[in-house]
């Protein structure tokens, strides 16, 4: 009964929010806190929550509470082992001027059992290196679909909606409400596949960068692994991301990534993973490589919110809160982030779109493990290897391993000296 007589009316607040003048609404709230209309603050907070809920299509509600919107739809039984109920794997990615590397990346993931790839091409129109000219055969077969991502350049999406702001380095609190275009495409793809859920198949979704390749090194296919852990109670799978270094290349070499790079770090600090679309509850802002299948609030209370940090060494081969932590023998992610010293130094000078300067440790000595297990998936026509059945590891030979490591270390020391001299001359 008091509402019509209040100086700051509820109608004014809802009108401000309705006109997307969020700043005006916040000013109104501030005045209410020091006036006699504190009772209306509760109502406005509820209205703002409803506004945010609608704007984000429920993303925040699902992510905070752990409600999976896909489970409200008709979906396949998680415990089903019926061969008629398939495990269908979808990758979503974004790239810019990737060139021939992109074709190798697509071919590799098809060879390990991926069923479909959704690719967002960030290459400006008219420039070389775009996806379509190189991958038209995969598009025609239905294995790959390509979307234009250039219209999202340097924009951040508030509440994962279509309302954008210039991309910049936000305050840690502000960042929780903004998503970059990579996460925007992931959320849109997840929402799309929610609508395709049915009792005939389980849809697994993963975000994979073009310089990353899944590597199931054991004699178990990726689909068999996913089915096995799904039946055991897993709703998502996490795999450690192992970074491969320059491998002694001063310039990017020609040829297959999987053949040119075999030296990696011993222990990975990041992870990635696949998740069942029907069980996904959302995605944390600033955490682009993992779809969430739990409640953020519950994770905070039990201390299990991990974002990109890898903690699988604590739970190898175990399911924790619906997340399966794959052993290295079961599944890893090869990350070819640095393909040569020249490329590394060049990329170190380019700021991130949000303005941050990202440091790259180009001469880091951590790449001391010889690992060529992914070469079992190289096509027979591309190398001396004859596929998975006849694969012979060169890294298993100790003499070869020592020779490769010694050559890479010699080049690393040379680049350290060159870079030091270059830095010294610039300072003079």
mmCIF file of N, CA, C and O in Angstrom, residues 91-103 105-106 117-136 139 144-154 181-182 184-186 189 207-210:
data_model
loop_
_atom_site.group_PDB
_atom_site.id
_atom_site.type_symbol
_atom_site.label_atom_id
_atom_site.label_comp_id
_atom_site.label_asym_id
_atom_site.label_seq_id
_atom_site.Cartn_x
_atom_site.Cartn_y
_atom_site.Cartn_z
ATOM 1 N N UNK A 91 33.197 -30.993 -31.635
ATOM 2 C CA UNK A 91 34.199 -30.008 -31.232
ATOM 3 C C UNK A 91 33.786 -28.640 -31.748
ATOM 4 O O UNK A 91 33.266 -28.518 -32.852
ATOM 5 N N UNK A 92 34.047 -27.611 -30.949
ATOM 6 C CA UNK A 92 33.798 -26.241 -31.370
ATOM 7 C C UNK A 92 35.102 -25.470 -31.229
ATOM 8 O O UNK A 92 35.844 -25.645 -30.260
ATOM 9 N N UNK A 93 35.407 -24.654 -32.236
ATOM 10 C CA UNK A 93 36.699 -23.968 -32.240
ATOM 11 C C UNK A 93 36.599 -22.649 -32.994
ATOM 12 O O UNK A 93 35.637 -22.394 -33.722
ATOM 13 N N UNK A 94 37.633 -21.827 -32.799
ATOM 14 C CA UNK A 94 37.747 -20.566 -33.510
ATOM 15 C C UNK A 94 39.202 -20.385 -33.939
ATOM 16 O O UNK A 94 40.123 -20.726 -33.191
ATOM 17 N N UNK A 95 39.420 -19.871 -35.139
ATOM 18 C CA UNK A 95 40.784 -19.666 -35.605
ATOM 19 C C UNK A 95 40.858 -18.524 -36.595
ATOM 20 O O UNK A 95 39.844 -18.084 -37.149
ATOM 21 N N UNK A 96 42.088 -18.060 -36.811
ATOM 22 C CA UNK A 96 42.311 -16.930 -37.708
ATOM 23 C C UNK A 96 43.551 -17.183 -38.559
ATOM 24 O O UNK A 96 44.635 -17.420 -38.025
ATOM 25 N N UNK A 97 43.389 -17.199 -39.869
ATOM 26 C CA UNK A 97 44.496 -17.398 -40.811
ATOM 27 C C UNK A 97 45.316 -18.642 -40.457
ATOM 28 O O UNK A 97 46.543 -18.606 -40.425
ATOM 29 N N UNK A 98 44.624 -19.733 -40.195
ATOM 30 C CA UNK A 98 45.322 -20.948 -39.752
ATOM 31 C C UNK A 98 45.963 -21.711 -40.906
ATOM 32 O O UNK A 98 46.879 -22.495 -40.702
ATOM 33 N N UNK A 99 45.464 -21.529 -42.130
ATOM 34 C CA UNK A 99 46.084 -22.159 -43.289
ATOM 35 C C UNK A 99 46.051 -23.677 -43.231
ATOM 36 O O UNK A 99 45.090 -24.297 -42.768
ATOM 37 N N UNK A 100 47.153 -24.293 -43.690
ATOM 38 C CA UNK A 100 47.211 -25.750 -43.798
ATOM 39 C C UNK A 100 47.162 -26.447 -42.448
ATOM 40 O O UNK A 100 46.775 -27.616 -42.358
ATOM 41 N N UNK A 101 47.567 -25.758 -41.383
ATOM 42 C CA UNK A 101 47.506 -26.353 -40.042
ATOM 43 C C UNK A 101 46.075 -26.748 -39.707
ATOM 44 O O UNK A 101 45.829 -27.776 -39.069
ATOM 45 N N UNK A 102 45.124 -25.952 -40.164
ATOM 46 C CA UNK A 102 43.715 -26.221 -39.886
ATOM 47 C C UNK A 102 43.266 -27.528 -40.530
ATOM 48 O O UNK A 102 42.528 -28.311 -39.919
ATOM 49 N N UNK A 103 43.735 -27.791 -41.742
ATOM 50 C CA UNK A 103 43.346 -29.036 -42.415
ATOM 51 C C UNK A 103 43.904 -30.244 -41.661
ATOM 52 O O UNK A 103 43.229 -31.258 -41.495
ATOM 53 N N UNK A 105 44.560 -30.348 -38.502
ATOM 54 C CA UNK A 105 43.819 -30.410 -37.244
ATOM 55 C C UNK A 105 42.466 -31.108 -37.435
ATOM 56 O O UNK A 105 42.075 -31.967 -36.642
ATOM 57 N N UNK A 106 41.754 -30.730 -38.492
ATOM 58 C CA UNK A 106 40.454 -31.349 -38.780
ATOM 59 C C UNK A 106 40.628 -32.836 -39.083
ATOM 60 O O UNK A 106 39.895 -33.687 -38.570
ATOM 61 N N UNK A 117 32.525 -31.022 -36.384
ATOM 62 C CA UNK A 117 33.273 -29.854 -35.929
ATOM 63 C C UNK A 117 32.531 -28.591 -36.337
ATOM 64 O O UNK A 117 32.119 -28.440 -37.489
ATOM 65 N N UNK A 118 32.358 -27.699 -35.363
ATOM 66 C CA UNK A 118 31.772 -26.378 -35.614
ATOM 67 C C UNK A 118 32.919 -25.371 -35.513
ATOM 68 O O UNK A 118 33.507 -25.198 -34.444
ATOM 69 N N UNK A 119 33.256 -24.733 -36.630
ATOM 70 C CA UNK A 119 34.408 -23.833 -36.661
ATOM 71 C C UNK A 119 33.975 -22.408 -36.959
ATOM 72 O O UNK A 119 33.239 -22.157 -37.913
ATOM 73 N N UNK A 120 34.455 -21.477 -36.129
ATOM 74 C CA UNK A 120 34.195 -20.053 -36.325
ATOM 75 C C UNK A 120 35.455 -19.427 -36.912
ATOM 76 O O UNK A 120 36.499 -19.374 -36.257
ATOM 77 N N UNK A 121 35.349 -18.971 -38.149
ATOM 78 C CA UNK A 121 36.504 -18.436 -38.872
ATOM 79 C C UNK A 121 36.642 -16.935 -38.613
ATOM 80 O O UNK A 121 35.760 -16.147 -38.945
ATOM 81 N N UNK A 122 37.782 -16.564 -38.009
ATOM 82 C CA UNK A 122 38.038 -15.176 -37.657
ATOM 83 C C UNK A 122 38.926 -14.471 -38.694
ATOM 84 O O UNK A 122 39.427 -13.373 -38.445
ATOM 85 N N UNK A 123 39.124 -15.122 -39.842
ATOM 86 C CA UNK A 123 39.958 -14.539 -40.895
ATOM 87 C C UNK A 123 39.182 -13.453 -41.641
ATOM 88 O O UNK A 123 38.086 -13.711 -42.136
ATOM 89 N N UNK A 124 39.726 -12.225 -41.713
ATOM 90 C CA UNK A 124 39.016 -11.152 -42.432
ATOM 91 C C UNK A 124 38.751 -11.539 -43.885
ATOM 92 O O UNK A 124 39.570 -12.214 -44.529
ATOM 93 N N UNK A 125 37.625 -11.140 -44.396
ATOM 94 C CA UNK A 125 37.259 -11.476 -45.771
ATOM 95 C C UNK A 125 38.264 -10.894 -46.750
ATOM 96 O O UNK A 125 38.716 -9.764 -46.615
ATOM 97 N N UNK A 126 38.625 -11.716 -47.736
ATOM 98 C CA UNK A 126 39.564 -11.282 -48.750
ATOM 99 C C UNK A 126 41.009 -11.591 -48.431
ATOM 100 O O UNK A 126 41.888 -11.447 -49.283
ATOM 101 N N UNK A 127 41.299 -12.052 -47.199
ATOM 102 C CA UNK A 127 42.667 -12.387 -46.819
ATOM 103 C C UNK A 127 42.891 -13.886 -46.919
ATOM 104 O O UNK A 127 41.960 -14.689 -46.781
ATOM 105 N N UNK A 128 44.133 -14.293 -47.146
ATOM 106 C CA UNK A 128 44.482 -15.701 -47.288
ATOM 107 C C UNK A 128 44.448 -16.400 -45.922
ATOM 108 O O UNK A 128 44.577 -15.771 -44.877
ATOM 109 N N UNK A 129 44.302 -17.728 -45.969
ATOM 110 C CA UNK A 129 44.366 -18.525 -44.744
ATOM 111 C C UNK A 129 43.021 -18.860 -44.153
ATOM 112 O O UNK A 129 42.943 -19.459 -43.077
ATOM 113 N N UNK A 130 41.929 -18.484 -44.824
ATOM 114 C CA UNK A 130 40.600 -18.795 -44.317
ATOM 115 C C UNK A 130 40.279 -20.279 -44.417
ATOM 116 O O UNK A 130 40.963 -21.048 -45.094
ATOM 117 N N UNK A 131 39.208 -20.680 -43.751
ATOM 118 C CA UNK A 131 38.890 -22.105 -43.639
ATOM 119 C C UNK A 131 38.255 -22.697 -44.893
ATOM 120 O O UNK A 131 38.600 -23.800 -45.321
ATOM 121 N N UNK A 132 37.307 -21.994 -45.493
ATOM 122 C CA UNK A 132 36.515 -22.579 -46.577
ATOM 123 C C UNK A 132 37.328 -23.052 -47.783
ATOM 124 O O UNK A 132 37.116 -24.174 -48.267
ATOM 125 N N UNK A 133 38.263 -22.261 -48.319
ATOM 126 C CA UNK A 133 38.997 -22.732 -49.499
ATOM 127 C C UNK A 133 39.769 -24.034 -49.247
ATOM 128 O O UNK A 133 39.944 -24.834 -50.163
ATOM 129 N N UNK A 134 40.214 -24.242 -48.017
ATOM 130 C CA UNK A 134 41.032 -25.411 -47.700
ATOM 131 C C UNK A 134 40.219 -26.629 -47.282
ATOM 132 O O UNK A 134 40.697 -27.757 -47.367
ATOM 133 N N UNK A 135 38.988 -26.399 -46.850
ATOM 134 C CA UNK A 135 38.233 -27.478 -46.210
ATOM 135 C C UNK A 135 36.865 -27.696 -46.842
ATOM 136 O O UNK A 135 35.964 -28.226 -46.199
ATOM 137 N N UNK A 136 36.716 -27.297 -48.087
ATOM 138 C CA UNK A 136 35.416 -27.408 -48.729
ATOM 139 C C UNK A 136 34.938 -28.856 -48.791
ATOM 140 O O UNK A 136 33.734 -29.133 -48.676
ATOM 141 N N UNK A 139 33.376 -29.710 -45.548
ATOM 142 C CA UNK A 139 32.092 -29.018 -45.441
ATOM 143 C C UNK A 139 31.038 -29.747 -46.263
ATOM 144 O O UNK A 139 29.912 -29.983 -45.801
ATOM 145 N N UNK A 144 32.154 -30.869 -41.231
ATOM 146 C CA UNK A 144 32.566 -29.554 -40.752
ATOM 147 C C UNK A 144 31.564 -28.494 -41.169
ATOM 148 O O UNK A 144 31.023 -28.534 -42.271
ATOM 149 N N UNK A 145 31.303 -27.555 -40.275
ATOM 150 C CA UNK A 145 30.529 -26.366 -40.635
ATOM 151 C C UNK A 145 31.337 -25.139 -40.237
ATOM 152 O O UNK A 145 32.015 -25.134 -39.211
ATOM 153 N N UNK A 146 31.299 -24.120 -41.065
ATOM 154 C CA UNK A 146 32.118 -22.922 -40.866
ATOM 155 C C UNK A 146 31.219 -21.698 -40.743
ATOM 156 O O UNK A 146 30.294 -21.508 -41.541
ATOM 157 N N UNK A 147 31.484 -20.888 -39.706
ATOM 158 C CA UNK A 147 30.733 -19.658 -39.465
ATOM 159 C C UNK A 147 31.697 -18.472 -39.423
ATOM 160 O O UNK A 147 32.851 -18.609 -39.023
ATOM 161 N N UNK A 148 31.193 -17.314 -39.814
ATOM 162 C CA UNK A 148 31.995 -16.091 -39.789
ATOM 163 C C UNK A 148 32.024 -15.526 -38.369
ATOM 164 O O UNK A 148 30.986 -15.368 -37.730
ATOM 165 N N UNK A 149 33.229 -15.216 -37.874
ATOM 166 C CA UNK A 149 33.372 -14.658 -36.525
ATOM 167 C C UNK A 149 33.965 -13.261 -36.536
ATOM 168 O O UNK A 149 34.228 -12.690 -35.472
ATOM 169 N N UNK A 150 34.189 -12.688 -37.701
ATOM 170 C CA UNK A 150 34.878 -11.400 -37.770
ATOM 171 C C UNK A 150 34.026 -10.247 -37.237
ATOM 172 O O UNK A 150 34.572 -9.223 -36.814
ATOM 173 N N UNK A 151 32.693 -10.403 -37.268
ATOM 174 C CA UNK A 151 31.834 -9.311 -36.798
ATOM 175 C C UNK A 151 31.844 -9.184 -35.281
ATOM 176 O O UNK A 151 31.225 -8.277 -34.726
ATOM 177 N N UNK A 152 32.553 -10.093 -34.592
ATOM 178 C CA UNK A 152 32.632 -10.034 -33.126
ATOM 179 C C UNK A 152 33.975 -9.482 -32.649
ATOM 180 O O UNK A 152 34.301 -9.574 -31.474
ATOM 181 N N UNK A 153 34.772 -8.935 -33.532
ATOM 182 C CA UNK A 153 36.120 -8.508 -33.163
ATOM 183 C C UNK A 153 36.120 -7.492 -32.027
ATOM 184 O O UNK A 153 35.366 -6.510 -32.053
ATOM 185 N N UNK A 154 37.020 -7.743 -31.050
ATOM 186 C CA UNK A 154 37.288 -6.808 -29.945
ATOM 187 C C UNK A 154 36.029 -6.385 -29.202
ATOM 188 O O UNK A 154 35.870 -5.230 -28.795
ATOM 189 N N UNK A 181 34.434 -13.335 -27.227
ATOM 190 C CA UNK A 181 33.715 -13.968 -28.340
ATOM 191 C C UNK A 181 33.980 -15.462 -28.435
ATOM 192 O O UNK A 181 33.162 -16.209 -28.967
ATOM 193 N N UNK A 182 35.120 -15.924 -27.914
ATOM 194 C CA UNK A 182 35.374 -17.359 -27.910
ATOM 195 C C UNK A 182 34.363 -18.080 -27.025
ATOM 196 O O UNK A 182 33.778 -19.083 -27.413
ATOM 197 N N UNK A 184 31.479 -16.828 -26.104
ATOM 198 C CA UNK A 184 30.147 -16.590 -26.658
ATOM 199 C C UNK A 184 29.789 -17.662 -27.679
ATOM 200 O O UNK A 184 28.670 -18.187 -27.676
ATOM 201 N N UNK A 185 30.732 -18.013 -28.550
ATOM 202 C CA UNK A 185 30.446 -19.033 -29.555
ATOM 203 C C UNK A 185 30.251 -20.391 -28.892
ATOM 204 O O UNK A 185 29.445 -21.214 -29.330
ATOM 205 N N UNK A 186 30.999 -20.649 -27.785
ATOM 206 C CA UNK A 186 30.844 -21.925 -27.086
ATOM 207 C C UNK A 186 29.464 -22.039 -26.452
ATOM 208 O O UNK A 186 28.823 -23.095 -26.512
ATOM 209 N N UNK A 189 26.833 -22.560 -29.124
ATOM 210 C CA UNK A 189 26.860 -23.930 -29.644
ATOM 211 C C UNK A 189 26.225 -24.897 -28.661
ATOM 212 O O UNK A 189 25.484 -25.806 -29.052
ATOM 213 N N UNK A 207 35.519 -27.678 -26.394
ATOM 214 C CA UNK A 207 36.168 -26.566 -27.077
ATOM 215 C C UNK A 207 37.639 -26.918 -27.250
ATOM 216 O O UNK A 207 38.324 -27.276 -26.285
ATOM 217 N N UNK A 208 38.135 -26.824 -28.476
ATOM 218 C CA UNK A 208 39.526 -27.173 -28.773
ATOM 219 C C UNK A 208 40.110 -26.104 -29.692
ATOM 220 O O UNK A 208 39.540 -25.817 -30.749
ATOM 221 N N UNK A 209 41.234 -25.535 -29.295
ATOM 222 C CA UNK A 209 41.908 -24.563 -30.158
ATOM 223 C C UNK A 209 42.602 -25.277 -31.318
ATOM 224 O O UNK A 209 42.882 -26.482 -31.241
ATOM 225 N N UNK A 210 42.928 -24.531 -32.372
ATOM 226 C CA UNK A 210 43.525 -25.130 -33.563
ATOM 227 C C UNK A 210 44.960 -25.604 -33.300
ATOM 228 O O UNK A 210 45.475 -26.440 -34.045
#
